[in-house]
């Protein structure tokens, strides 16, 4: 190869040799690596912000729901909110299998509520007149039990909708629209709150929703008409700092440099001359130095522009 510029054939041969010597699988590895999607990051942030709100609602609902279920579930039991976490649509779809499922929605929110466990068989048996039942907690409820649970489930969703406005300041209604479930299981990010039955009743209630369904909108500020007097009264207790200028002195930098301990400089005003009173650098009044109860004070003798009152 000559010392001059490479010709096209030489350059092609070098490039081919570099490609052949590169580690195998490197290109495939790079192509398989996908950068984090910005949409997914946005979903995670939205979920982190909405999860505490759903947990707060679940805690509120756990205090109200048992009252509506007492007529459908006898015995000693309680319902507690145990947590809220973030899952994906596929996980939500798996957990909805074998559960009694219903929904609620309004203009901004779509909620899916699922009930799982022996609570379904217990409610179904009591509806049929059974007084005592020891259901198998591991057994998936039958289609008959799910239909018999319908009455208890409707009581739950009614209490759910009654508590919702307390947490989110907007009404919500029960819904049988299957599209709610379809949109939920197709979502990348889903928030899930869980309530657990304990003591003589087993099972759990799960609340599923997408993060954007819990976008809490701050209430608008009320526009109230106020008068000048109301504003003055509101500001009357605000503390401000006043500056009383007892005297000023001008000197050159040379004179300032020659200052010594004990030096005396005469001010241009007399002892009984009036002194300015400033607030925020603005002249507000004139006063005179006085001694009050053994300390130096200032007595206001006039107010600038009629602001305030004379003392």
PDB file of N, CA and C in Angstrom, residues 61 96 99-106 109-115 150 153-162 164 172-184 205-209:
ATOM      1  N   UNK A  61     -62.826   3.935  52.780  1.00  0.00           N
ATOM      2  CA  UNK A  61     -63.879   2.985  52.401  1.00  0.00           C
ATOM      3  C   UNK A  61     -63.922   1.801  53.358  1.00  0.00           C
ATOM      4  N   UNK A  96     -57.920 -10.720  38.055  1.00  0.00           N
ATOM      5  CA  UNK A  96     -59.365 -10.612  37.854  1.00  0.00           C
ATOM      6  C   UNK A  96     -60.009 -11.962  37.541  1.00  0.00           C
ATOM      7  N   UNK A  99     -62.652 -13.847  39.965  1.00  0.00           N
ATOM      8  CA  UNK A  99     -63.132 -12.876  40.948  1.00  0.00           C
ATOM      9  C   UNK A  99     -64.502 -12.346  40.541  1.00  0.00           C
ATOM     10  N   UNK A 100     -65.217 -11.839  41.524  1.00  0.00           N
ATOM     11  CA  UNK A 100     -66.440 -11.099  41.230  1.00  0.00           C
ATOM     12  C   UNK A 100     -66.005  -9.677  40.882  1.00  0.00           C
ATOM     13  N   UNK A 101     -66.385  -9.204  39.696  1.00  0.00           N
ATOM     14  CA  UNK A 101     -65.854  -7.951  39.164  1.00  0.00           C
ATOM     15  C   UNK A 101     -66.993  -6.989  38.871  1.00  0.00           C
ATOM     16  N   UNK A 102     -66.775  -5.738  39.236  1.00  0.00           N
ATOM     17  CA  UNK A 102     -67.706  -4.668  38.893  1.00  0.00           C
ATOM     18  C   UNK A 102     -66.898  -3.404  38.629  1.00  0.00           C
ATOM     19  N   UNK A 103     -67.575  -2.323  38.290  1.00  0.00           N
ATOM     20  CA  UNK A 103     -66.859  -1.096  37.951  1.00  0.00           C
ATOM     21  C   UNK A 103     -67.602   0.139  38.399  1.00  0.00           C
ATOM     22  N   UNK A 104     -66.903   1.244  38.321  1.00  0.00           N
ATOM     23  CA  UNK A 104     -67.483   2.553  38.618  1.00  0.00           C
ATOM     24  C   UNK A 104     -66.761   3.565  37.744  1.00  0.00           C
ATOM     25  N   UNK A 105     -67.465   4.623  37.355  1.00  0.00           N
ATOM     26  CA  UNK A 105     -66.830   5.600  36.486  1.00  0.00           C
ATOM     27  C   UNK A 105     -67.546   6.939  36.566  1.00  0.00           C
ATOM     28  N   UNK A 106     -66.806   7.978  36.167  1.00  0.00           N
ATOM     29  CA  UNK A 106     -67.377   9.302  35.938  1.00  0.00           C
ATOM     30  C   UNK A 106     -66.636   9.900  34.749  1.00  0.00           C
ATOM     31  N   UNK A 109     -62.713   9.371  35.772  1.00  0.00           N
ATOM     32  CA  UNK A 109     -62.151   8.186  36.410  1.00  0.00           C
ATOM     33  C   UNK A 109     -62.842   6.917  35.942  1.00  0.00           C
ATOM     34  N   UNK A 110     -62.060   5.835  35.829  1.00  0.00           N
ATOM     35  CA  UNK A 110     -62.569   4.498  35.553  1.00  0.00           C
ATOM     36  C   UNK A 110     -61.962   3.548  36.581  1.00  0.00           C
ATOM     37  N   UNK A 111     -62.819   2.890  37.359  1.00  0.00           N
ATOM     38  CA  UNK A 111     -62.381   2.044  38.453  1.00  0.00           C
ATOM     39  C   UNK A 111     -62.921   0.635  38.249  1.00  0.00           C
ATOM     40  N   UNK A 112     -62.089  -0.363  38.528  1.00  0.00           N
ATOM     41  CA  UNK A 112     -62.514  -1.764  38.522  1.00  0.00           C
ATOM     42  C   UNK A 112     -62.345  -2.295  39.945  1.00  0.00           C
ATOM     43  N   UNK A 113     -63.413  -2.902  40.488  1.00  0.00           N
ATOM     44  CA  UNK A 113     -63.381  -3.484  41.824  1.00  0.00           C
ATOM     45  C   UNK A 113     -63.534  -4.985  41.687  1.00  0.00           C
ATOM     46  N   UNK A 114     -62.653  -5.745  42.330  1.00  0.00           N
ATOM     47  CA  UNK A 114     -62.683  -7.209  42.253  1.00  0.00           C
ATOM     48  C   UNK A 114     -62.684  -7.781  43.667  1.00  0.00           C
ATOM     49  N   UNK A 115     -63.512  -8.806  43.882  1.00  0.00           N
ATOM     50  CA  UNK A 115     -63.597  -9.493  45.169  1.00  0.00           C
ATOM     51  C   UNK A 115     -63.167 -10.939  44.963  1.00  0.00           C
ATOM     52  N   UNK A 150     -73.952 -11.375  43.980  1.00  0.00           N
ATOM     53  CA  UNK A 150     -74.290 -10.124  43.314  1.00  0.00           C
ATOM     54  C   UNK A 150     -74.923  -9.108  44.269  1.00  0.00           C
ATOM     55  N   UNK A 153     -72.322  -7.680  46.473  1.00  0.00           N
ATOM     56  CA  UNK A 153     -71.439  -6.837  45.665  1.00  0.00           C
ATOM     57  C   UNK A 153     -72.054  -5.496  45.353  1.00  0.00           C
ATOM     58  N   UNK A 154     -73.354  -5.463  45.081  1.00  0.00           N
ATOM     59  CA  UNK A 154     -74.012  -4.191  44.803  1.00  0.00           C
ATOM     60  C   UNK A 154     -74.002  -3.289  46.031  1.00  0.00           C
ATOM     61  N   UNK A 155     -74.143  -3.875  47.212  1.00  0.00           N
ATOM     62  CA  UNK A 155     -74.059  -3.072  48.438  1.00  0.00           C
ATOM     63  C   UNK A 155     -72.664  -2.470  48.599  1.00  0.00           C
ATOM     64  N   UNK A 156     -71.647  -3.247  48.218  1.00  0.00           N
ATOM     65  CA  UNK A 156     -70.277  -2.742  48.314  1.00  0.00           C
ATOM     66  C   UNK A 156     -70.053  -1.570  47.367  1.00  0.00           C
ATOM     67  N   UNK A 157     -70.496  -1.713  46.118  1.00  0.00           N
ATOM     68  CA  UNK A 157     -70.245  -0.655  45.144  1.00  0.00           C
ATOM     69  C   UNK A 157     -71.035   0.605  45.486  1.00  0.00           C
ATOM     70  N   UNK A 158     -72.200   0.447  46.112  1.00  0.00           N
ATOM     71  CA  UNK A 158     -72.951   1.628  46.538  1.00  0.00           C
ATOM     72  C   UNK A 158     -72.213   2.386  47.630  1.00  0.00           C
ATOM     73  N   UNK A 159     -71.651   1.660  48.584  1.00  0.00           N
ATOM     74  CA  UNK A 159     -70.866   2.339  49.627  1.00  0.00           C
ATOM     75  C   UNK A 159     -69.589   2.935  49.041  1.00  0.00           C
ATOM     76  N   UNK A 160     -69.008   2.240  48.049  1.00  0.00           N
ATOM     77  CA  UNK A 160     -67.828   2.761  47.351  1.00  0.00           C
ATOM     78  C   UNK A 160     -68.125   4.133  46.749  1.00  0.00           C
ATOM     79  N   UNK A 161     -69.237   4.222  46.029  1.00  0.00           N
ATOM     80  CA  UNK A 161     -69.590   5.479  45.364  1.00  0.00           C
ATOM     81  C   UNK A 161     -69.975   6.564  46.356  1.00  0.00           C
ATOM     82  N   UNK A 162     -70.464   6.174  47.532  1.00  0.00           N
ATOM     83  CA  UNK A 162     -70.832   7.182  48.530  1.00  0.00           C
ATOM     84  C   UNK A 162     -69.609   7.807  49.188  1.00  0.00           C
ATOM     85  N   UNK A 164     -66.497   8.007  47.631  1.00  0.00           N
ATOM     86  CA  UNK A 164     -65.611   8.605  46.629  1.00  0.00           C
ATOM     87  C   UNK A 164     -65.583  10.136  46.669  1.00  0.00           C
ATOM     88  N   UNK A 172     -69.172   9.692  41.609  1.00  0.00           N
ATOM     89  CA  UNK A 172     -68.886   8.564  40.732  1.00  0.00           C
ATOM     90  C   UNK A 172     -70.066   7.598  40.819  1.00  0.00           C
ATOM     91  N   UNK A 173     -70.315   6.842  39.746  1.00  0.00           N
ATOM     92  CA  UNK A 173     -71.488   5.974  39.682  1.00  0.00           C
ATOM     93  C   UNK A 173     -71.084   4.557  39.308  1.00  0.00           C
ATOM     94  N   UNK A 174     -71.858   3.542  39.761  1.00  0.00           N
ATOM     95  CA  UNK A 174     -71.595   2.155  39.342  1.00  0.00           C
ATOM     96  C   UNK A 174     -71.726   2.025  37.825  1.00  0.00           C
ATOM     97  N   UNK A 175     -70.959   1.102  37.248  1.00  0.00           N
ATOM     98  CA  UNK A 175     -70.991   0.910  35.802  1.00  0.00           C
ATOM     99  C   UNK A 175     -70.792  -0.555  35.469  1.00  0.00           C
ATOM    100  N   UNK A 176     -71.519  -1.028  34.473  1.00  0.00           N
ATOM    101  CA  UNK A 176     -71.357  -2.396  33.966  1.00  0.00           C
ATOM    102  C   UNK A 176     -70.682  -2.407  32.598  1.00  0.00           C
ATOM    103  N   UNK A 177     -70.062  -1.286  32.234  1.00  0.00           N
ATOM    104  CA  UNK A 177     -69.397  -1.167  30.938  1.00  0.00           C
ATOM    105  C   UNK A 177     -68.149  -2.051  30.923  1.00  0.00           C
ATOM    106  N   UNK A 178     -68.122  -3.081  30.086  1.00  0.00           N
ATOM    107  CA  UNK A 178     -66.966  -3.977  30.005  1.00  0.00           C
ATOM    108  C   UNK A 178     -65.738  -3.292  29.437  1.00  0.00           C
ATOM    109  N   UNK A 179     -65.938  -2.156  28.778  1.00  0.00           N
ATOM    110  CA  UNK A 179     -64.789  -1.436  28.245  1.00  0.00           C
ATOM    111  C   UNK A 179     -63.846  -0.954  29.324  1.00  0.00           C
ATOM    112  N   UNK A 180     -64.345  -0.749  30.532  1.00  0.00           N
ATOM    113  CA  UNK A 180     -63.490  -0.331  31.646  1.00  0.00           C
ATOM    114  C   UNK A 180     -62.421  -1.386  31.908  1.00  0.00           C
ATOM    115  N   UNK A 181     -62.856  -2.649  31.950  1.00  0.00           N
ATOM    116  CA  UNK A 181     -61.913  -3.751  32.199  1.00  0.00           C
ATOM    117  C   UNK A 181     -60.938  -3.889  31.037  1.00  0.00           C
ATOM    118  N   UNK A 182     -61.432  -3.772  29.818  1.00  0.00           N
ATOM    119  CA  UNK A 182     -60.558  -3.910  28.645  1.00  0.00           C
ATOM    120  C   UNK A 182     -59.467  -2.855  28.643  1.00  0.00           C
ATOM    121  N   UNK A 183     -59.828  -1.623  28.930  1.00  0.00           N
ATOM    122  CA  UNK A 183     -58.830  -0.553  28.942  1.00  0.00           C
ATOM    123  C   UNK A 183     -57.851  -0.715  30.094  1.00  0.00           C
ATOM    124  N   UNK A 184     -58.324  -1.266  31.205  1.00  0.00           N
ATOM    125  CA  UNK A 184     -57.442  -1.465  32.352  1.00  0.00           C
ATOM    126  C   UNK A 184     -56.360  -2.493  32.053  1.00  0.00           C
ATOM    127  N   UNK A 205     -60.561  -7.550  48.744  1.00  0.00           N
ATOM    128  CA  UNK A 205     -61.166  -6.670  47.757  1.00  0.00           C
ATOM    129  C   UNK A 205     -60.042  -5.845  47.144  1.00  0.00           C
ATOM    130  N   UNK A 206     -60.006  -5.780  45.819  1.00  0.00           N
ATOM    131  CA  UNK A 206     -58.963  -5.023  45.132  1.00  0.00           C
ATOM    132  C   UNK A 206     -59.592  -3.919  44.287  1.00  0.00           C
ATOM    133  N   UNK A 207     -58.964  -2.763  44.346  1.00  0.00           N
ATOM    134  CA  UNK A 207     -59.393  -1.613  43.549  1.00  0.00           C
ATOM    135  C   UNK A 207     -58.317  -1.361  42.509  1.00  0.00           C
ATOM    136  N   UNK A 208     -58.685  -1.403  41.232  1.00  0.00           N
ATOM    137  CA  UNK A 208     -57.744  -1.159  40.144  1.00  0.00           C
ATOM    138  C   UNK A 208     -58.129   0.118  39.405  1.00  0.00           C
ATOM    139  N   UNK A 209     -57.132   0.889  39.023  1.00  0.00           N
ATOM    140  CA  UNK A 209     -57.386   2.059  38.186  1.00  0.00           C
ATOM    141  C   UNK A 209     -56.092   2.486  37.507  1.00  0.00           C
TER     142      UNK A 209
END
